[in-house]
Amino acid sequence: MPLSGSCACGAVTFSLAGGAGPVRACHCTACRKQSGHFWAASQAAKADLIIAGTEYVRWFRASPQARRGFCELCGSTLFFEKPGSERISFSAGALDGETGLSLAAHIFVAEKGDYYDITGDVPCFDGFDAAARERGEE
Ligand SMILES: [Zn+2]
Ligand SMILES: [Zn+2]
């Protein structure tokens, strides 16, 4: 089954024509502000991500290097992309049904909030997962 997802109100839906990368939980300040906690996201080739309801996607220029897409009607955090990159990240929480994905890393834990602890066996990285960067999943 190809992966598909949607925002909370359903105005924006997306589906994947290809495979998805592992889920990473990003604890950076920007992801925590945008998501309300930390942001769990998978990634895909931009060419494989088909978005419907693009007229409801608003893009927030989070930094010179990145922009974040959200539904303008319900506020759901949906996408993260670096213009010029061939990859795009999307919210794991927006996926519908069984995903077959699993959490592979906690990243930017150096910026995590002090109100929670990260427990379990999933590897933690102070910044980006260097191995993932080498695989071009950034
Ligand atoms: Zn929505
Ligand atoms: Zn982040």
Coordinates of N, CA, C and O and ligand atoms in Angstrom, one line a residue:
M1 N 0.8 -1.2 0.0 CA 0.0 0.0 0.0 C 0.9 1.3 0.0 O 1.7 1.4 0.9
P2 N 0.7 2.1 -0.9 CA 1.4 3.4 -0.9 C 1.0 4.2 0.3 O -0.2 4.2 0.7
L3 N 1.9 4.9 0.9 CA 1.6 5.7 2.0 C 0.8 7.0 1.6 O 1.0 7.5 0.6
S4 N -0.2 7.3 2.5 CA -0.9 8.5 2.2 C -1.2 9.2 3.6 O -1.2 8.6 4.6
G5 N -1.5 10.5 3.5 CA -1.7 11.2 4.7 C -2.6 12.4 4.5 O -3.0 12.7 3.3
S6 N -3.0 13.0 5.6 CA -3.9 14.2 5.5 C -3.8 15.1 6.7 O -3.3 14.6 7.7
C7 N -4.2 16.3 6.6 CA -4.2 17.2 7.7 C -5.5 16.9 8.6 O -6.3 16.0 8.2
A8 N -5.6 17.6 9.7 CA -6.7 17.3 10.6 C -8.1 17.5 10.0 O -9.0 16.8 10.3
C9 N -8.2 18.5 9.1 CA -9.5 18.9 8.5 C -9.7 18.2 7.2 O -10.9 18.2 6.7
G10 N -8.7 17.6 6.6 CA -8.9 16.9 5.4 C -8.7 17.7 4.1 O -8.8 17.2 3.0
A11 N -8.5 19.0 4.2 CA -8.4 19.9 3.0 C -7.1 19.5 2.3 O -7.1 19.7 1.0
V12 N -6.1 19.1 3.0 CA -4.8 18.8 2.3 C -4.6 17.3 2.5 O -4.7 16.8 3.6
T13 N -4.4 16.6 1.4 CA -4.0 15.2 1.4 C -2.8 15.0 0.6 O -2.4 15.8 -0.2
F14 N -2.1 13.9 0.9 CA -0.9 13.6 0.1 C -0.7 12.1 0.0 O -1.2 11.4 0.8
S15 N 0.0 11.7 -1.0 CA 0.3 10.3 -1.2 C 1.7 10.2 -1.8 O 2.3 11.2 -2.4
L16 N 2.3 9.1 -1.6 CA 3.7 8.8 -2.0 C 3.7 7.8 -3.1 O 3.1 6.7 -3.0
A17 N 4.4 8.2 -4.2 CA 4.5 7.3 -5.3 C 5.7 6.4 -5.1 O 5.8 5.4 -5.8
G18 N 6.6 6.7 -4.2 CA 7.8 5.9 -3.9 C 7.9 5.6 -2.4 O 7.0 5.7 -1.7
G19 N 9.1 5.1 -2.1 CA 9.3 4.7 -0.7 C 9.5 5.9 0.2 O 9.8 7.0 -0.2
A20 N 9.4 5.7 1.5 CA 9.6 6.7 2.5 C 10.8 6.3 3.4 O 11.0 5.2 3.7
G21 N 11.5 7.3 3.9 CA 12.6 7.1 4.8 C 12.1 6.9 6.2 O 11.0 6.9 6.5
P22 N 13.1 6.5 7.1 CA 12.8 6.3 8.5 C 12.2 7.5 9.1 O 12.5 8.7 8.7
V23 N 11.5 7.3 10.2 CA 10.9 8.5 11.0 C 12.0 9.0 11.9 O 12.7 8.2 12.6
R24 N 12.2 10.3 11.9 CA 13.1 10.9 12.9 C 12.3 11.9 13.7 O 11.5 12.6 13.2
A25 N 12.6 11.9 15.0 CA 12.0 12.9 15.9 C 12.9 14.0 16.1 O 14.0 13.8 16.6
C26 N 12.5 15.2 15.6 CA 13.4 16.4 15.7 C 13.0 17.2 16.9 O 11.9 17.7 17.0
H27 N 14.0 17.4 17.8 CA 13.7 18.2 19.1 C 14.2 19.6 19.0 O 14.4 20.3 20.0
C28 N 14.6 20.1 17.8 CA 15.1 21.5 17.7 C 14.0 22.5 18.0 O 12.8 22.2 18.0
T29 N 14.5 23.6 18.4 CA 13.5 24.7 18.9 C 12.5 25.0 17.8 O 11.3 25.1 18.2
A30 N 12.9 25.1 16.6 CA 11.9 25.4 15.5 C 10.8 24.4 15.4 O 9.6 24.7 15.3
C31 N 11.2 23.1 15.4 CA 10.2 22.0 15.3 C 9.3 22.0 16.5 O 8.1 21.7 16.4
R32 N 9.9 22.3 17.7 CA 9.1 22.3 18.9 C 8.0 23.4 18.9 O 6.9 23.2 19.2
K33 N 8.5 24.5 18.4 CA 7.5 25.7 18.3 C 6.4 25.3 17.3 O 5.2 25.6 17.5
Q34 N 6.8 24.8 16.1 CA 5.8 24.5 15.0 C 4.8 23.4 15.4 O 3.7 23.5 15.1
S35 N 5.3 22.4 16.1 CA 4.5 21.2 16.3 C 3.9 21.2 17.7 O 2.9 20.5 17.9
G36 N 4.4 22.0 18.6 CA 3.9 22.0 20.0 C 4.6 21.0 20.9 O 4.4 21.1 22.1
H37 N 5.5 20.2 20.3 CA 6.3 19.3 21.1 C 7.5 19.0 20.3 O 8.2 19.9 19.9
F38 N 7.8 17.8 20.0 CA 8.9 17.5 19.0 C 8.2 17.0 17.7 O 7.1 16.6 17.7
W39 N 8.9 17.1 16.6 CA 8.3 16.8 15.3 C 8.8 15.5 14.8 O 10.0 15.3 14.5
A40 N 7.9 14.5 14.6 CA 8.3 13.2 14.0 C 8.0 13.3 12.5 O 6.9 13.6 12.1
A41 N 9.0 13.0 11.7 CA 8.8 13.2 10.3 C 9.6 12.1 9.5 O 10.6 11.6 9.9
S42 N 9.0 11.7 8.4 CA 9.6 10.8 7.4 C 10.0 11.7 6.2 O 9.6 12.9 6.2
Q43 N 10.7 11.1 5.3 CA 11.1 11.9 4.1 C 10.9 11.0 2.8 O 10.9 9.8 2.9
A44 N 10.8 11.8 1.7 CA 10.7 11.1 0.4 C 11.3 12.0 -0.6 O 11.6 13.2 -0.4
A45 N 11.4 11.4 -1.8 CA 11.9 12.2 -2.9 C 10.7 13.2 -3.2 O 9.5 12.8 -3.3
K46 N 11.1 14.5 -3.5 CA 10.0 15.5 -3.7 C 9.2 15.1 -4.9 O 8.0 15.3 -4.9
A47 N 9.8 14.4 -5.9 CA 9.1 14.1 -7.1 C 8.0 13.0 -6.8 O 7.1 12.8 -7.6
D48 N 8.2 12.2 -5.7 CA 7.3 11.1 -5.4 C 6.1 11.6 -4.5 O 5.2 10.8 -4.2
L49 N 6.2 12.8 -4.0 CA 5.1 13.3 -3.1 C 4.1 14.0 -3.8 O 4.4 15.1 -4.4
I50 N 2.9 13.5 -3.9 CA 1.8 14.2 -4.6 C 0.8 14.8 -3.6 O 0.3 14.1 -2.8
I51 N 0.7 16.1 -3.7 CA -0.1 16.8 -2.7 C -1.4 17.3 -3.4 O -1.4 17.9 -4.5
A52 N -2.5 17.0 -2.7 CA -3.8 17.5 -3.2 C -4.3 18.6 -2.2 O -4.1 18.4 -1.0
G53 N -4.9 19.6 -2.7 CA -5.3 20.7 -1.8 C -4.2 21.7 -1.6 O -4.1 22.3 -0.5
T54 N -3.3 21.8 -2.6 CA -2.1 22.7 -2.4 C -2.6 24.1 -2.1 O -1.8 24.9 -1.6
E55 N -3.8 24.5 -2.6 CA -4.2 25.9 -2.3 C -4.4 26.1 -0.8 O -4.5 27.3 -0.4
Y56 N -4.5 25.1 0.0 CA -4.7 25.3 1.4 C -3.3 25.2 2.2 O -3.3 25.3 3.4
V57 N -2.3 24.9 1.4 CA -1.0 24.7 2.1 C -0.3 26.1 2.1 O -0.1 26.8 1.1
R58 N 0.0 26.6 3.3 CA 0.7 27.8 3.5 C 2.1 27.5 3.9 O 2.4 26.5 4.6
W59 N 3.1 28.2 3.3 CA 4.5 27.9 3.6 C 5.1 29.0 4.4 O 5.0 30.2 4.1
F60 N 5.7 28.6 5.5 CA 6.3 29.5 6.5 C 7.8 29.4 6.2 O 8.4 28.3 6.3
R61 N 8.4 30.5 5.9 CA 9.9 30.5 5.7 C 10.6 30.5 7.0 O 10.8 31.5 7.6
A62 N 10.9 29.3 7.5 CA 11.4 29.1 8.8 C 12.8 29.7 9.0 O 13.2 30.1 10.1
S63 N 13.6 29.6 7.9 CA 15.0 30.1 7.9 C 15.3 30.3 6.5 O 14.6 29.9 5.6
P64 N 16.5 30.9 6.2 CA 16.9 31.1 4.8 C 17.0 29.7 4.1 O 16.9 29.6 2.9
Q65 N 17.2 28.7 4.9 CA 17.5 27.3 4.2 C 16.3 26.4 4.2 O 16.3 25.4 3.6
A66 N 15.2 26.8 4.8 CA 14.1 25.9 4.9 C 12.7 26.6 5.0 O 12.6 27.7 5.4
R67 N 11.7 25.9 4.5 CA 10.3 26.4 4.7 C 9.5 25.2 5.2 O 9.7 24.0 4.9
R68 N 8.4 25.6 5.9 CA 7.5 24.6 6.6 C 6.1 24.8 6.0 O 5.6 25.9 6.0
G69 N 5.5 23.7 5.6 CA 4.2 23.8 5.1 C 3.1 23.3 6.1 O 3.3 22.3 6.7
F70 N 2.0 24.1 6.2 CA 1.0 23.7 7.1 C -0.4 24.0 6.5 O -0.5 24.8 5.5
C71 N -1.4 23.4 6.9 CA -2.8 23.6 6.4 C -3.3 25.0 7.0 O -3.3 25.2 8.2
E72 N -3.7 25.8 6.1 CA -4.2 27.2 6.6 C -5.5 27.1 7.2 O -5.9 28.0 7.9
L73 N -6.3 26.0 7.1 CA -7.6 25.9 7.7 C -7.5 25.3 9.1 O -8.2 25.8 10.0
C74 N -6.7 24.3 9.3 CA -6.7 23.6 10.6 C -5.4 23.7 11.3 O -5.3 23.4 12.5
G75 N -4.3 24.2 10.6 CA -3.1 24.5 11.3 C -2.1 23.3 11.4 O -1.1 23.4 12.0
S76 N -2.6 22.1 10.8 CA -1.7 20.9 10.9 C -0.3 21.2 10.3 O -0.2 21.6 9.2
T77 N 0.7 20.8 11.0 CA 2.1 20.8 10.5 C 2.2 19.7 9.5 O 1.9 18.5 9.9
L78 N 2.6 19.9 8.3 CA 2.7 18.9 7.3 C 4.0 18.6 6.7 O 4.5 17.5 6.6
F79 N 4.7 19.7 6.2 CA 5.9 19.5 5.4 C 7.0 20.4 5.8 O 6.9 21.4 6.5
F80 N 8.2 19.9 5.4 CA 9.5 20.7 5.7 C 10.3 20.4 4.4 O 10.5 19.3 4.1
E81 N 10.8 21.5 3.8 CA 11.7 21.3 2.7 C 12.7 22.4 2.6 O 12.5 23.5 3.1
K82 N 13.8 22.0 2.0 CA 14.8 23.0 1.7 C 14.8 23.2 0.2 O 15.0 22.3 -0.6
P83 N 14.4 24.5 -0.2 CA 14.4 24.7 -1.6 C 15.7 24.3 -2.3 O 16.8 24.6 -1.8
G84 N 15.6 23.7 -3.4 CA 16.7 23.2 -4.1 C 17.1 21.7 -3.8 O 17.7 21.0 -4.5
S85 N 16.5 21.2 -2.6 CA 16.8 19.8 -2.3 C 15.8 18.9 -3.0 O 14.7 19.3 -3.4
E86 N 16.2 17.7 -3.3 CA 15.3 16.8 -4.0 C 14.5 16.0 -3.0 O 13.7 15.1 -3.4
R87 N 14.7 16.2 -1.7 CA 14.0 15.5 -0.6 C 13.0 16.5 0.1 O 13.2 17.7 0.1
I88 N 11.9 15.9 0.6 CA 11.0 16.7 1.4 C 10.6 15.8 2.6 O 10.5 14.6 2.5
S89 N 10.4 16.4 3.7 CA 10.0 15.8 4.9 C 8.5 16.0 5.1 O 8.0 17.1 4.8
F90 N 7.8 15.0 5.7 CA 6.4 15.2 6.0 C 6.1 14.6 7.3 O 6.8 13.7 7.8
S91 N 5.1 15.1 8.0 CA 4.7 14.6 9.3 C 4.3 13.2 9.4 O 3.4 12.8 8.7
A92 N 5.0 12.4 10.2 CA 4.6 11.0 10.4 C 3.2 10.9 11.0 O 2.4 10.0 10.7
G93 N 2.9 11.9 11.8 CA 1.5 11.9 12.5 C 0.4 12.2 11.5 O -0.8 11.9 11.8
A94 N 0.7 12.7 10.3 CA -0.3 13.0 9.3 C -0.6 11.7 8.5 O -1.6 11.7 7.8
L95 N 0.2 10.7 8.6 CA -0.1 9.5 7.8 C -1.3 8.8 8.3 O -1.6 8.7 9.4
D96 N -2.0 8.2 7.3 CA -3.3 7.5 7.6 C -3.0 6.0 7.6 O -2.3 5.5 6.7
G97 N -3.6 5.3 8.5 CA -3.5 3.8 8.5 C -2.2 3.3 8.9 O -1.4 4.0 9.6
E98 N -1.9 2.1 8.7 CA -0.7 1.5 9.0 C 0.4 2.0 8.1 O 0.2 2.1 6.9
T99 N 1.6 2.4 8.7 CA 2.6 3.0 7.9 C 3.8 2.0 7.6 O 4.5 2.2 6.6
G100 N 4.0 1.0 8.5 CA 5.2 0.2 8.3 C 6.5 0.9 8.6 O 7.5 0.3 8.5
L101 N 6.4 2.1 9.1 CA 7.6 2.9 9.4 C 7.9 2.7 10.9 O 7.1 2.2 11.7
S102 N 9.1 3.1 11.3 CA 9.5 3.0 12.7 C 10.4 4.2 13.0 O 11.1 4.7 12.1
L103 N 10.4 4.6 14.2 CA 11.2 5.7 14.7 C 12.7 5.3 14.7 O 13.1 4.3 15.3
A104 N 13.5 6.0 14.0 CA 14.9 5.6 13.8 C 15.9 6.4 14.6 O 17.0 6.0 14.9
A105 N 15.5 7.6 14.9 CA 16.5 8.5 15.6 C 15.8 9.7 16.2 O 14.7 10.1 15.7
H106 N 16.4 10.2 17.3 CA 16.0 11.4 17.9 C 17.1 12.4 17.5 O 18.3 12.1 17.8
I107 N 16.8 13.5 16.9 CA 17.8 14.4 16.4 C 17.6 15.8 17.1 O 16.6 16.1 17.6
F108 N 18.7 16.6 17.1 CA 18.8 17.9 17.8 C 18.3 17.8 19.2 O 17.6 18.7 19.7
V109 N 18.7 16.7 19.9 CA 18.3 16.6 21.3 C 18.9 17.6 22.2 O 18.5 17.9 23.3
A110 N 20.0 18.3 21.7 CA 20.6 19.3 22.5 C 19.7 20.5 22.7 O 19.9 21.3 23.6
E111 N 18.7 20.6 21.8 CA 17.7 21.7 21.9 C 16.4 21.3 22.5 O 15.4 22.0 22.5
K112 N 16.3 20.1 23.0 CA 15.0 19.6 23.5 C 14.6 20.4 24.7 O 15.4 21.0 25.4
G113 N 13.3 20.3 25.0 CA 12.7 21.0 26.2 C 13.2 20.3 27.5 O 13.5 19.1 27.4
D114 N 13.1 21.0 28.6 CA 13.6 20.4 29.8 C 12.4 19.7 30.6 O 12.6 19.1 31.6
Y115 N 11.2 19.7 30.0 CA 10.1 19.1 30.6 C 9.8 17.7 30.3 O 8.8 17.1 30.7
Y116 N 10.7 17.1 29.5 CA 10.5 15.6 29.2 C 11.9 15.0 29.0 O 12.9 15.6 28.8
D117 N 11.9 13.6 29.2 CA 13.1 12.8 29.0 C 12.9 11.9 27.8 O 11.7 11.6 27.5
I118 N 14.0 11.6 27.1 CA 13.9 10.7 26.0 C 14.3 9.3 26.5 O 15.5 9.2 27.0
T119 N 13.5 8.3 26.5 CA 13.8 7.0 27.0 C 13.7 6.0 25.8 O 13.1 6.3 24.8
G120 N 14.3 4.8 26.1 CA 14.2 3.8 25.0 C 15.5 3.6 24.3 O 16.5 4.3 24.6
D121 N 15.5 2.7 23.3 CA 16.7 2.4 22.6 C 17.0 3.1 21.3 O 17.9 2.9 20.6
V122 N 16.1 4.0 21.0 CA 16.3 4.8 19.7 C 17.5 5.7 19.9 O 17.6 6.5 20.8
P123 N 18.4 5.7 18.9 CA 19.6 6.5 19.0 C 19.3 8.0 19.1 O 18.4 8.5 18.4
C124 N 20.1 8.7 19.9 CA 19.9 10.2 20.0 C 21.2 10.9 19.4 O 22.3 10.4 19.5
F125 N 20.9 12.0 18.8 CA 22.0 12.8 18.2 C 21.8 14.3 18.7 O 20.7 14.8 18.7
D126 N 22.9 14.9 19.0 CA 22.8 16.3 19.5 C 22.4 17.2 18.3 O 21.7 18.2 18.5
G127 N 22.8 16.9 17.1 CA 22.4 17.6 15.9 C 21.7 16.7 15.0 O 20.9 15.8 15.3
F128 N 22.1 16.8 13.7 CA 21.5 16.0 12.7 C 22.1 14.6 12.7 O 23.2 14.4 13.2
D129 N 21.4 13.6 12.3 CA 21.8 12.2 12.2 C 22.8 12.1 11.0 O 22.4 12.2 9.9
A130 N 24.1 12.1 11.4 CA 25.2 12.2 10.3 C 25.0 11.0 9.3 O 25.3 11.2 8.1
A131 N 24.7 9.9 9.7 CA 24.5 8.7 8.8 C 23.4 9.0 7.8 O 23.5 8.7 6.6
A132 N 22.3 9.6 8.3 CA 21.2 10.0 7.4 C 21.6 11.0 6.4 O 21.2 11.0 5.2
R133 N 22.4 12.0 6.8 CA 22.9 13.0 5.9 C 23.7 12.4 4.8 O 23.6 12.8 3.6
E134 N 24.5 11.4 5.1 CA 25.3 10.8 4.1 C 24.5 10.0 3.1 O 24.8 9.9 1.9
R135 N 23.3 9.5 3.6 CA 22.4 8.8 2.7 C 21.5 9.8 1.9 O 20.7 9.4 1.1
G136 N 21.7 11.1 2.1 CA 21.0 12.1 1.4 C 19.5 12.3 1.9 O 18.7 12.7 1.1
E137 N 19.3 12.0 3.1 CA 17.9 12.0 3.7 C 17.6 13.3 4.4 O 16.5 13.5 4.9
E138 N 18.6 14.2 4.4 CA 18.4 15.4 5.2 C 17.2 16.2 4.7 O 17.0 16.3 3.5
Ligands
ZN1 ZN -6.5 21.1 7.3
ZN2 ZN 13.8 20.3 13.9

